Short mmCIF file of C-alpha atoms in Angstrom, two decimals:
data_model
loop_
_atom_site.label_atom_id
_atom_site.label_comp_id
_atom_site.label_asym_id
_atom_site.label_seq_id
_atom_site.Cartn_x
_atom_site.Cartn_y
_atom_site.Cartn_z
CA MET O 1 -31.74 127.25 -37.93
CA ALA O 2 -31.97 123.45 -37.99
CA ALA O 3 -33.53 121.91 -41.09
CA ALA O 4 -37.16 120.83 -40.59
CA PRO O 5 -37.56 117.06 -40.19
CA VAL O 6 -39.54 115.02 -42.69
CA TRP O 7 -41.69 112.37 -41.01
CA SER O 8 -43.31 109.25 -42.34
CA VAL O 9 -46.91 109.23 -41.05
CA ASP O 10 -49.38 106.35 -40.74
CA PRO O 11 -52.66 107.57 -42.33
CA ARG O 12 -54.59 104.86 -40.48
CA THR O 13 -53.74 106.48 -37.13
CA GLY O 14 -52.33 109.91 -37.97
CA LYS O 15 -49.24 109.10 -35.91
CA GLN O 16 -45.64 109.73 -36.93
CA ARG O 17 -43.78 106.53 -37.80
CA GLU O 18 -40.18 107.68 -38.25
CA GLN O 19 -38.11 110.57 -39.47
CA VAL O 20 -36.84 109.74 -42.94
CA ALA O 21 -35.19 112.97 -44.10
CA VAL O 22 -34.99 116.72 -43.60
CA GLU O 23 -36.35 119.42 -45.84
CA ALA O 24 -33.83 120.53 -48.44
CA THR O 25 -32.24 123.97 -48.15
CA VAL O 26 -31.77 126.32 -51.09
CA GLN O 27 -28.15 125.23 -51.26
CA GLU O 28 -29.09 121.55 -51.28
CA VAL O 29 -31.63 122.07 -54.06
CA ASP O 30 -28.95 123.86 -56.06
CA ALA O 31 -26.43 121.04 -55.51
CA THR O 32 -29.01 118.40 -56.47
CA VAL O 33 -29.98 120.17 -59.68
CA ARG O 34 -26.35 120.73 -60.63
CA ALA O 35 -25.56 117.05 -60.07
CA ALA O 36 -28.44 116.14 -62.37
CA HIS O 37 -27.27 118.63 -64.99
CA GLN O 38 -23.78 117.13 -64.92
CA ALA O 39 -25.22 113.63 -65.42
CA ARG O 40 -27.07 114.44 -68.64
CA GLY O 41 -24.20 113.27 -70.86
CA ALA O 42 -24.52 109.75 -69.46
CA LEU O 43 -27.99 109.53 -71.05
CA ALA O 44 -26.87 110.61 -74.51
CA ASP O 45 -26.55 107.05 -75.84
CA ARG O 46 -29.99 105.63 -76.60
CA THR O 47 -28.85 102.05 -76.02
CA VAL O 48 -27.70 103.02 -72.53
CA ARG O 49 -30.98 104.80 -71.85
CA SER O 50 -33.15 101.86 -72.84
CA ALA O 51 -31.00 99.42 -70.88
CA PHE O 52 -31.23 101.68 -67.83
CA LEU O 53 -35.03 101.82 -68.07
CA ARG O 54 -35.24 98.02 -68.25
CA SER O 55 -32.85 97.66 -65.33
CA ALA O 56 -34.96 100.10 -63.34
CA ALA O 57 -37.99 97.88 -63.87
CA ASP O 58 -35.99 94.78 -62.91
CA GLU O 59 -34.68 96.38 -59.72
CA LEU O 60 -38.14 97.58 -58.70
CA GLU O 61 -39.55 94.09 -59.18
CA ALA O 62 -36.71 92.59 -57.16
CA ALA O 63 -37.53 94.93 -54.28
CA LYS O 64 -41.32 94.49 -54.63
CA SER O 65 -42.10 93.10 -51.19
CA THR O 66 -40.12 95.81 -49.39
CA LEU O 67 -41.54 98.60 -51.53
CA VAL O 68 -45.18 97.48 -51.30
CA GLU O 69 -44.92 97.16 -47.52
CA ALA O 70 -43.42 100.65 -47.23
CA ALA O 71 -46.04 102.12 -49.57
CA ASP O 72 -48.93 100.58 -47.67
CA ALA O 73 -47.59 101.84 -44.34
CA GLU O 74 -47.60 105.42 -45.66
CA THR O 75 -50.69 105.43 -47.93
CA ALA O 76 -53.09 102.74 -46.60
CA LEU O 77 -53.88 101.84 -50.21
CA GLY O 78 -53.48 98.12 -49.53
CA PRO O 79 -51.04 95.49 -50.84
CA VAL O 80 -53.27 94.32 -53.69
CA ARG O 81 -53.73 97.78 -55.17
CA LEU O 82 -50.07 98.69 -54.63
CA THR O 83 -48.74 95.46 -56.13
CA GLY O 84 -50.77 96.14 -59.25
CA GLU O 85 -49.61 99.73 -59.39
CA LEU O 86 -45.96 98.68 -59.12
CA ALA O 87 -46.49 96.19 -61.95
CA ARG O 88 -47.98 98.97 -64.07
CA THR O 89 -44.98 101.19 -63.25
CA CYS O 90 -42.51 98.50 -64.34
CA TYR O 91 -44.47 97.92 -67.54
CA GLN O 92 -44.35 101.66 -68.23
CA LEU O 93 -40.56 101.76 -67.80
CA ARG O 94 -40.11 98.87 -70.23
CA ALA O 95 -42.56 100.43 -72.68
CA PHE O 96 -40.46 103.59 -72.80
CA ALA O 97 -37.35 101.48 -73.28
CA GLY O 98 -38.99 100.08 -76.41
CA ILE O 99 -39.83 103.58 -77.62
CA VAL O 100 -36.21 104.64 -77.13
CA ASP O 101 -34.99 101.61 -79.09
CA GLU O 102 -37.39 102.29 -81.97
CA GLY O 103 -36.35 105.94 -82.24
CA ALA O 104 -39.47 107.29 -83.95
CA PHE O 105 -39.86 109.83 -81.12
CA LEU O 106 -36.87 111.71 -82.55
CA ASP O 107 -39.04 112.76 -85.54
CA VAL O 108 -36.12 112.74 -87.98
CA VAL O 109 -36.85 114.69 -91.17
CA ILE O 110 -34.27 115.19 -93.95
CA ASP O 111 -34.81 117.43 -96.97
CA HIS O 112 -32.14 117.70 -99.65
CA PRO O 113 -31.66 121.00 -101.50
CA ASP O 114 -34.24 121.85 -104.14
CA ASP O 115 -33.53 124.94 -106.22
CA THR O 116 -36.75 124.47 -108.19
CA ALA O 117 -38.98 125.03 -105.15
CA THR O 118 -40.49 128.45 -104.40
CA PRO O 119 -38.71 129.64 -102.39
CA PRO O 120 -35.68 127.37 -102.89
CA VAL O 121 -35.12 124.74 -100.18
CA PRO O 122 -31.62 124.44 -98.67
CA ASP O 123 -30.29 121.24 -97.12
CA LEU O 124 -32.37 120.88 -93.93
CA ARG O 125 -32.20 118.15 -91.31
CA ARG O 126 -34.47 118.17 -88.26
CA TYR O 127 -34.79 116.04 -85.16
CA LYS O 128 -35.51 116.42 -81.44
CA VAL O 129 -33.10 116.83 -78.57
CA PRO O 130 -33.64 116.61 -74.80
CA LEU O 131 -34.48 119.81 -72.94
CA GLY O 132 -32.29 119.18 -69.88
CA VAL O 133 -33.06 118.66 -66.20
CA VAL O 134 -36.74 117.91 -65.53
CA ALA O 135 -38.38 118.68 -62.18
CA VAL O 136 -40.99 116.09 -61.23
CA TYR O 137 -43.57 116.76 -58.50
CA SER O 138 -44.89 113.49 -57.06
CA ALA O 139 -48.58 112.73 -56.63
CA SER O 140 -50.10 111.58 -53.36
CA ASN O 141 -52.56 109.03 -54.73
CA PHE O 142 -50.19 106.99 -56.92
CA PRO O 143 -46.99 106.44 -54.90
CA PHE O 144 -45.43 104.44 -57.72
CA ALA O 145 -47.08 105.26 -61.06
CA PHE O 146 -47.14 109.07 -60.61
CA SER O 147 -44.28 109.53 -58.18
CA VAL O 148 -40.52 108.89 -58.07
CA PRO O 149 -40.50 106.00 -60.62
CA GLY O 150 -43.64 107.10 -62.46
CA GLY O 151 -44.55 108.27 -65.92
CA ASP O 152 -42.97 111.72 -65.70
CA THR O 153 -39.64 110.26 -64.57
CA ALA O 154 -39.72 107.36 -67.03
CA SER O 155 -40.59 109.55 -70.01
CA ALA O 156 -37.96 112.14 -69.04
CA PHE O 157 -35.25 109.49 -68.80
CA ALA O 158 -36.42 108.09 -72.13
CA ALA O 159 -36.02 111.54 -73.67
CA GLY O 160 -32.48 111.76 -72.30
CA CYS O 161 -33.27 114.15 -69.44
CA PRO O 162 -32.02 113.79 -65.86
CA VAL O 163 -34.69 114.19 -63.19
CA VAL O 164 -35.00 115.87 -59.81
CA VAL O 165 -38.08 114.70 -57.91
CA LYS O 166 -39.83 116.72 -55.25
CA ALA O 167 -41.07 113.93 -52.97
CA HIS O 168 -44.67 113.99 -51.80
CA PRO O 169 -44.98 114.42 -48.03
CA ASP O 170 -47.50 111.56 -47.83
CA HIS O 171 -44.89 108.93 -48.73
CA PRO O 172 -41.39 110.28 -48.05
CA GLY O 173 -39.99 107.00 -46.78
CA LEU O 174 -41.08 105.14 -49.90
CA SER O 175 -39.64 107.94 -52.05
CA GLU O 176 -36.23 107.48 -50.46
CA LEU O 177 -36.36 103.71 -50.98
CA VAL O 178 -37.39 103.99 -54.62
CA ALA O 179 -34.71 106.60 -55.35
CA LYS O 180 -32.07 104.19 -54.07
CA VAL O 181 -33.44 101.43 -56.29
CA LEU O 182 -33.35 103.62 -59.40
CA ARG O 183 -29.84 104.84 -58.62
CA ARG O 184 -28.75 101.23 -58.26
CA ALA O 185 -30.15 100.55 -61.73
CA ALA O 186 -28.30 103.61 -63.08
CA ALA O 187 -25.01 102.42 -61.59
CA ARG O 188 -25.31 99.15 -63.53
CA HIS O 189 -24.81 101.20 -66.70
CA GLY O 190 -22.22 103.67 -65.49
CA ILE O 191 -24.75 106.46 -65.04
CA PRO O 192 -23.98 108.81 -62.10
CA GLU O 193 -26.47 108.66 -59.22
CA GLY O 194 -27.07 112.37 -59.70
CA VAL O 195 -29.21 111.47 -62.73
CA LEU O 196 -32.04 111.12 -60.20
CA GLY O 197 -32.21 113.76 -57.50
CA LEU O 198 -34.70 113.78 -54.63
CA VAL O 199 -35.66 116.73 -52.43
CA HIS O 200 -38.20 117.16 -49.65
CA GLY O 201 -40.14 120.21 -48.47
CA PHE O 202 -42.55 122.84 -49.78
CA GLU O 203 -39.91 125.54 -50.15
CA ALA O 204 -37.61 123.08 -51.89
CA GLY O 205 -40.34 122.51 -54.46
CA VAL O 206 -40.64 126.24 -55.12
CA GLU O 207 -36.87 126.64 -55.41
CA LEU O 208 -36.74 123.69 -57.78
CA VAL O 209 -39.07 125.21 -60.38
CA ARG O 210 -37.14 128.48 -60.19
CA HIS O 211 -33.67 126.95 -60.63
CA PRO O 212 -32.02 128.22 -63.83
CA LEU O 213 -30.78 124.73 -64.80
CA VAL O 214 -34.25 123.17 -64.58
CA ALA O 215 -35.57 123.06 -68.14
CA ALA O 216 -39.11 121.73 -67.65
CA ALA O 217 -41.45 120.44 -64.97
CA GLY O 218 -44.16 117.81 -64.53
CA PHE O 219 -46.74 118.05 -61.75
CA THR O 220 -49.69 116.01 -60.52
CA GLY O 221 -51.73 117.48 -57.67
CA SER O 222 -54.17 120.18 -56.67
CA VAL O 223 -55.35 123.16 -58.70
CA ARG O 224 -54.04 125.57 -56.07
CA GLY O 225 -50.56 124.04 -55.77
CA GLY O 226 -50.18 123.37 -59.47
CA ARG O 227 -51.27 126.84 -60.50
CA ALA O 228 -48.78 128.43 -58.08
CA LEU O 229 -45.92 126.41 -59.58
CA PHE O 230 -47.19 127.02 -63.12
CA ASP O 231 -47.14 130.77 -62.48
CA ALA O 232 -43.65 130.51 -60.98
CA ALA O 233 -42.43 128.64 -64.06
CA ALA O 234 -43.87 131.32 -66.33
CA ALA O 235 -42.48 134.18 -64.21
CA ARG O 236 -38.85 133.03 -64.44
CA PRO O 237 -36.41 135.20 -66.41
CA VAL O 238 -36.38 132.25 -68.82
CA PRO O 239 -39.85 130.62 -68.63
CA ILE O 240 -40.00 126.84 -68.90
CA PRO O 241 -42.68 124.34 -69.94
CA PHE O 242 -44.82 123.26 -67.00
CA HIS O 243 -46.92 120.18 -67.61
CA GLY O 244 -49.36 120.08 -64.71
CA GLU O 245 -52.33 117.83 -63.98
CA LEU O 246 -54.41 119.88 -61.56
CA GLY O 247 -58.00 118.72 -61.14
CA SER O 248 -60.91 117.13 -62.95
CA LEU O 249 -64.64 116.58 -62.43
CA ASN O 250 -64.85 113.81 -65.07
CA PRO O 251 -68.52 114.29 -66.00
CA VAL O 252 -70.76 111.38 -66.99
CA LEU O 253 -73.95 111.70 -69.06
CA VAL O 254 -76.53 108.90 -68.90
CA THR O 255 -79.14 109.20 -71.62
CA GLU O 256 -82.80 108.46 -70.95
CA ALA O 257 -82.63 105.49 -73.33
CA ALA O 258 -79.56 104.06 -71.60
CA ALA O 259 -81.19 104.41 -68.19
CA ALA O 260 -84.35 102.71 -69.44
CA GLU O 261 -82.24 99.89 -70.87
CA ARG O 262 -79.90 99.16 -67.93
CA ALA O 263 -80.38 101.57 -65.01
CA GLU O 264 -79.39 99.05 -62.35
CA ALA O 265 -76.12 98.11 -64.06
CA ILE O 266 -75.19 101.75 -64.59
CA GLY O 267 -75.91 102.60 -60.95
CA ALA O 268 -73.79 99.70 -59.71
CA GLY O 269 -70.97 100.54 -62.12
CA LEU O 270 -70.98 104.17 -61.01
CA ALA O 271 -70.76 103.12 -57.36
CA GLY O 272 -67.73 100.96 -58.09
CA SER O 273 -65.99 103.68 -60.06
CA MET O 274 -66.60 106.57 -57.64
CA THR O 275 -65.52 104.57 -54.57
CA LEU O 276 -62.52 102.83 -56.15
CA GLY O 277 -59.44 103.56 -54.06
CA THR O 278 -61.69 105.44 -51.60
CA GLY O 279 -62.51 107.92 -54.37
CA GLN O 280 -58.88 109.01 -54.70
CA PHE O 281 -58.45 108.52 -58.45
CA CYS O 282 -57.86 111.60 -60.59
CA VAL O 283 -60.43 110.23 -63.06
CA LYS O 284 -63.16 109.51 -60.50
CA PRO O 285 -66.59 110.43 -61.94
CA GLY O 286 -67.48 113.49 -59.87
CA LEU O 287 -70.62 114.68 -61.64
CA VAL O 288 -73.26 112.51 -63.29
CA LEU O 289 -76.14 113.74 -65.43
CA ALA O 290 -79.06 111.33 -65.00
CA PRO O 291 -82.64 111.74 -66.22
CA ALA O 292 -85.35 112.94 -63.81
CA SER O 293 -87.59 110.02 -64.78
CA ALA O 294 -88.65 106.61 -63.53
CA ALA O 295 -85.59 105.10 -65.22
CA GLY O 296 -83.38 107.70 -63.56
CA ASP O 297 -84.99 106.85 -60.21
CA ARG O 298 -84.03 103.19 -60.75
CA LEU O 299 -80.46 104.26 -61.40
CA VAL O 300 -80.36 106.32 -58.19
CA LYS O 301 -81.85 103.38 -56.25
CA SER O 302 -79.18 101.04 -57.60
CA LEU O 303 -76.47 103.56 -56.75
CA THR O 304 -77.92 103.99 -53.25
CA ASP O 305 -77.89 100.25 -52.58
CA ALA O 306 -74.33 99.79 -53.85
CA VAL O 307 -72.82 102.80 -52.07
CA SER O 308 -74.60 101.87 -48.82
CA ASP O 309 -72.71 98.56 -48.89
CA THR O 310 -69.32 100.29 -49.20
CA ASP O 311 -67.13 100.14 -46.11
CA ALA O 312 -65.58 103.26 -44.63
CA GLY O 313 -62.05 103.88 -45.86
CA VAL O 314 -58.85 105.71 -45.04
CA LEU O 315 -57.74 108.67 -47.13
CA LEU O 316 -54.09 109.35 -47.89
CA ASP O 317 -53.68 111.76 -45.00
CA HIS O 318 -55.74 113.45 -42.31
CA ARG O 319 -55.58 116.83 -44.04
CA MET O 320 -57.37 115.33 -47.05
CA ARG O 321 -59.85 113.67 -44.70
CA ASP O 322 -60.66 117.01 -43.08
CA HIS O 323 -61.07 118.70 -46.46
CA PHE O 324 -63.36 115.91 -47.66
CA VAL O 325 -65.58 116.05 -44.57
CA ALA O 326 -65.85 119.84 -44.74
CA GLY O 327 -66.32 119.86 -48.51
CA VAL O 328 -69.20 117.38 -48.64
CA ALA O 329 -70.90 119.10 -45.70
CA GLU O 330 -70.72 122.48 -47.45
CA ARG O 331 -72.13 121.01 -50.64
CA GLY O 332 -74.87 119.18 -48.76
CA ARG O 333 -76.16 122.43 -47.24
CA LEU O 334 -76.92 124.02 -50.61
CA PRO O 335 -80.60 124.52 -51.50
CA ASP O 336 -82.29 121.55 -53.20
CA VAL O 337 -79.27 119.31 -52.64
CA GLU O 338 -80.20 115.93 -51.16
CA SER O 339 -78.05 113.08 -49.81
CA PRO O 340 -79.55 109.64 -50.47
CA VAL O 341 -76.35 108.29 -48.91
CA THR O 342 -74.63 110.93 -46.81
CA PRO O 343 -70.86 111.14 -47.31
CA GLY O 344 -68.60 112.29 -44.49
CA ALA O 345 -66.67 111.07 -41.49
CA GLY O 346 -66.77 107.31 -41.05
CA GLY O 347 -64.76 107.37 -37.84
CA GLU O 348 -61.84 109.16 -36.28
CA HIS O 349 -59.51 108.21 -39.12
CA THR O 350 -61.90 107.16 -41.91
CA VAL O 351 -64.51 108.53 -44.29
CA SER O 352 -67.77 107.07 -45.54
CA ALA O 353 -68.79 107.10 -49.18
CA GLY O 354 -71.94 108.82 -50.37
CA PHE O 355 -73.49 110.94 -53.08
CA LEU O 356 -75.57 114.07 -53.54
CA THR O 357 -78.40 114.86 -55.93
CA VAL O 358 -79.44 118.24 -57.33
CA PRO O 359 -81.88 119.41 -60.05
CA ALA O 360 -80.10 120.43 -63.26
CA SER O 361 -81.89 123.77 -63.13
CA ARG O 362 -79.73 124.72 -60.13
CA LEU O 363 -76.59 124.49 -62.28
CA ALA O 364 -77.97 126.23 -65.35
CA ALA O 365 -76.64 129.64 -64.31
CA GLU O 366 -73.79 130.99 -62.22
CA GLY O 367 -74.46 131.00 -58.49
CA GLU O 368 -73.84 129.31 -55.15
CA HIS O 369 -74.24 125.86 -56.69
CA ASP O 370 -71.05 126.41 -58.68
CA LEU O 371 -69.31 124.60 -55.82
CA LEU O 372 -70.78 121.39 -57.24
CA LEU O 373 -68.74 121.98 -60.41
CA GLU O 374 -65.48 121.72 -58.45
CA GLU O 375 -63.67 118.45 -57.76
CA CYS O 376 -64.13 117.00 -54.27
CA PHE O 377 -61.32 114.52 -53.61
CA GLY O 378 -62.70 111.39 -51.99
CA PRO O 379 -65.61 108.91 -52.30
CA VAL O 380 -68.43 111.21 -53.39
CA THR O 381 -70.20 112.14 -56.60
CA VAL O 382 -72.98 114.55 -57.55
CA VAL O 383 -75.96 113.22 -59.50
CA VAL O 384 -77.59 116.01 -61.52
CA ARG O 385 -81.19 115.19 -62.47
CA TYR O 386 -82.16 116.68 -65.83
CA GLU O 387 -85.60 117.09 -67.43
CA ASP O 388 -84.62 117.35 -71.09
CA ASP O 389 -81.73 117.74 -73.57
CA ALA O 390 -81.79 121.51 -73.15
CA GLU O 391 -80.88 121.15 -69.47
CA VAL O 392 -78.12 118.71 -70.39
CA ARG O 393 -76.63 121.21 -72.82
CA SER O 394 -76.93 123.98 -70.27
CA VAL O 395 -74.98 122.06 -67.62
CA LEU O 396 -72.35 120.82 -70.08
CA SER O 397 -71.77 124.38 -71.26
CA ARG O 398 -70.76 125.40 -67.73
CA LEU O 399 -68.26 122.63 -67.05
CA PRO O 400 -64.52 123.33 -66.78
CA GLY O 401 -61.90 121.28 -68.64
CA ASN O 402 -61.56 117.62 -67.65
CA LEU O 403 -59.35 114.59 -68.04
CA THR O 404 -62.33 112.48 -69.09
CA ALA O 405 -65.95 112.78 -70.17
CA THR O 406 -68.24 109.75 -70.39
CA VAL O 407 -71.58 108.97 -71.99
CA HIS O 408 -73.75 105.94 -71.42
CA LEU O 409 -75.85 105.25 -74.49
CA SER O 410 -78.48 102.67 -75.33
CA GLU O 411 -77.73 99.96 -77.88
CA GLU O 412 -79.67 101.83 -80.56
CA GLU O 413 -77.95 105.15 -79.78
CA GLY O 414 -74.57 103.43 -80.03
CA ALA O 415 -75.55 102.13 -83.44
CA GLY O 416 -76.16 105.67 -84.70
CA GLU O 417 -79.83 106.09 -83.87
CA GLY O 418 -80.75 109.22 -81.90
CA ARG O 419 -78.39 111.74 -80.32
CA GLY O 420 -75.31 109.53 -79.82
CA ALA O 421 -72.97 111.20 -82.32
CA GLU O 422 -74.19 114.65 -81.33
CA ILE O 423 -73.39 113.92 -77.67
CA LEU O 424 -69.87 112.85 -78.53
CA ASP O 425 -69.40 116.14 -80.36
CA GLU O 426 -70.59 118.01 -77.24
CA LEU O 427 -68.28 116.08 -74.90
CA THR O 428 -65.13 116.24 -77.02
CA PRO O 429 -64.29 119.90 -76.22
CA LEU O 430 -64.56 119.13 -72.49
CA ALA O 431 -61.94 116.42 -72.08
CA GLY O 432 -58.83 114.64 -73.29
CA ARG O 433 -60.44 111.17 -73.20
CA VAL O 434 -64.06 110.50 -74.15
CA LEU O 435 -65.58 107.18 -73.05
CA VAL O 436 -68.69 105.40 -74.26
CA ASN O 437 -70.46 102.84 -72.06
CA ALA O 438 -67.47 102.52 -69.72
CA TRP O 439 -66.07 104.10 -66.55
CA PRO O 440 -63.07 106.43 -66.49
CA THR O 441 -61.23 104.95 -63.50
CA GLY O 442 -58.26 103.08 -64.94
CA VAL O 443 -55.82 104.69 -67.37
CA ALA O 444 -54.24 102.12 -69.65
CA VAL O 445 -50.54 102.52 -70.49
CA ALA O 446 -50.79 102.32 -74.26
CA PRO O 447 -49.46 104.16 -77.33
CA ALA O 448 -52.87 105.71 -78.09
CA GLN O 449 -53.57 106.85 -74.53
CA HIS O 450 -54.13 110.50 -73.72
CA HIS O 451 -54.17 111.54 -70.08
CA GLY O 452 -54.71 115.27 -70.15
CA GLY O 453 -57.36 117.79 -71.03
CA PRO O 454 -58.36 121.46 -71.18
CA TYR O 455 -57.46 123.63 -68.18
CA PRO O 456 -57.77 123.08 -65.24
CA ALA O 457 -57.40 119.38 -65.97
CA THR O 458 -53.92 120.13 -67.30
CA THR O 459 -51.81 123.17 -68.11
CA SER O 460 -50.71 121.91 -71.54
CA THR O 461 -52.07 119.84 -74.39
CA SER O 462 -49.71 116.94 -73.68
CA THR O 463 -50.35 113.56 -72.06
CA SER O 464 -48.67 112.19 -68.95
CA VAL O 465 -49.53 108.57 -69.80
CA GLY O 466 -48.67 106.67 -72.98
CA GLY O 467 -45.80 106.79 -75.42
CA THR O 468 -46.29 110.38 -76.52
CA ALA O 469 -45.59 111.59 -72.96
CA ILE O 470 -41.93 111.65 -74.04
CA GLU O 471 -42.67 114.62 -76.32
CA ARG O 472 -42.94 116.95 -73.31
CA TRP O 473 -39.20 116.79 -72.65
CA LEU O 474 -37.89 117.33 -76.19
CA ARG O 475 -37.42 120.28 -78.52
CA PRO O 476 -36.85 120.29 -82.27
CA VAL O 477 -33.67 121.61 -83.89
CA ALA O 478 -32.86 121.88 -87.60
CA TYR O 479 -29.41 121.96 -89.21
CA GLN O 480 -29.09 123.88 -92.45
CA ASN O 481 -26.31 123.22 -94.98
CA SER O 482 -24.20 121.43 -92.38
CA PRO O 483 -21.23 119.44 -93.73
CA ALA O 484 -21.98 115.72 -93.51
CA ALA O 485 -18.99 115.09 -91.25
CA LEU O 486 -20.42 117.45 -88.62
CA LEU O 487 -23.94 116.06 -88.53
CA PRO O 488 -25.28 113.94 -85.65
CA GLN O 489 -25.53 110.29 -86.64
CA GLU O 490 -29.31 110.53 -86.48
CA LEU O 491 -29.30 113.00 -89.41
CA ARG O 492 -26.90 111.35 -91.83
CA ASP O 493 -28.06 110.17 -95.22
CA ASP O 494 -26.86 106.60 -94.73
CA ASN O 495 -28.94 106.29 -91.55
CA PRO O 496 -26.34 104.32 -89.55
CA LEU O 497 -28.73 103.98 -86.59
CA GLY O 498 -31.59 102.59 -88.69
CA LEU O 499 -34.09 105.20 -87.50
CA PRO O 500 -37.61 105.73 -88.83
CA ARG O 501 -37.55 109.03 -90.70
CA ARG O 502 -39.04 111.18 -93.43
CA PHE O 503 -36.45 111.42 -96.21
CA ASN O 504 -37.10 113.89 -99.05
CA GLY O 505 -40.82 113.76 -98.34
CA ARG O 506 -41.13 109.98 -98.08
CA LEU O 507 -41.69 108.08 -94.84
CA GLU O 508 -39.05 105.39 -94.30
CA ARG O 509 -39.19 102.65 -91.66
#
């Protein structure tokens, strides 16, 4: 049987552009993983790794015009957005290069023998080593930052792990181009091109997570797809870590005092956040608790005006468009759900932004309105009108895990007057990032960032953005009573590599 072709498709028209590859067979997946496994030794030297990451950023920047054009043709996200995303991706690669150079991620701890301790302590030396080949499953909505050259790949390389990427079918042509760029950067440092593998096809993705030489996986996508791969990773004879970002509602709570203080600004800000990128951000605010009061009415009026002025947009593919149109229609038919601005089809290839409203009492108990507590990918949000704090608590208690949770407080509440601190305590169990008087769209690449959250937001407690994302691809190992001559350089007393470490209980830098 001939291998199935992989087509590049124009989301603006739904028409095939060109065939860019074929779906990988089981044998091809095996060969790709084995090539990556054989390349792992080339990443052992940290100086080589950091230089490779910087070269990868340089090569991506050199190819910017070609890559942005290819990305726009397959995603319709626009040159401005894509240019910024590529810049973020290059910054992320260089940031991980700096982390590799610093070496703190190795978590070196050395304890000399202590016979006076109870029980006695032998000579122990601990640090972290790379897991091995990492499978990366690209996201549709970030063709650079969460795809072939994105955070999962960059952090895996930084940890010393080769990568095999399962390309997303929404941008296969771009994936091929970017893979060539990264391999060119690898060649500059004598790293085999097998250090970055690329496969296409649904079955190839399933085979990849099952391969015995794949040591861990990173995924960004739907709850259904991510959960299937997560289960496959756990069902292996040797289970592996699966770090999946699956779905998030990203709730927002607007207090009565905040609405009274600045309802119009909050409504306009919400409109901008929920429609950014045609509502295709993983941290789009999908459910907003607003007071059922005159101030809340002003907020809804502001939101109505702003969303009504939003142009129809193109989603990443027509399958997503169909799901969005069907999903908002199903939600709109529920009892007591109203549509001040009706979301749905904007044209043959586009969608129009909108929002729904529902009384909080409808979400207080399990029932048909539970659909409103599920993410709907695209430019829509649900405004839940609450009567009092009891209804707020009731709705919050029913929410699943999220990437973000946001509260808009008044100036006095932010200064410690009223329920501000109590609300933060209520939101913290719901999400990995809690925002105050801001909007969740936009995930800064910074050492303190955490992009993750309780299930189903993610399948682990780790982050996929920020410096600590490297921790996903490492495991600790301790050497006991090893002769000094046999120890890795990282664990020697004289610290020839100048690493930050904890030495006999004291932190050294």
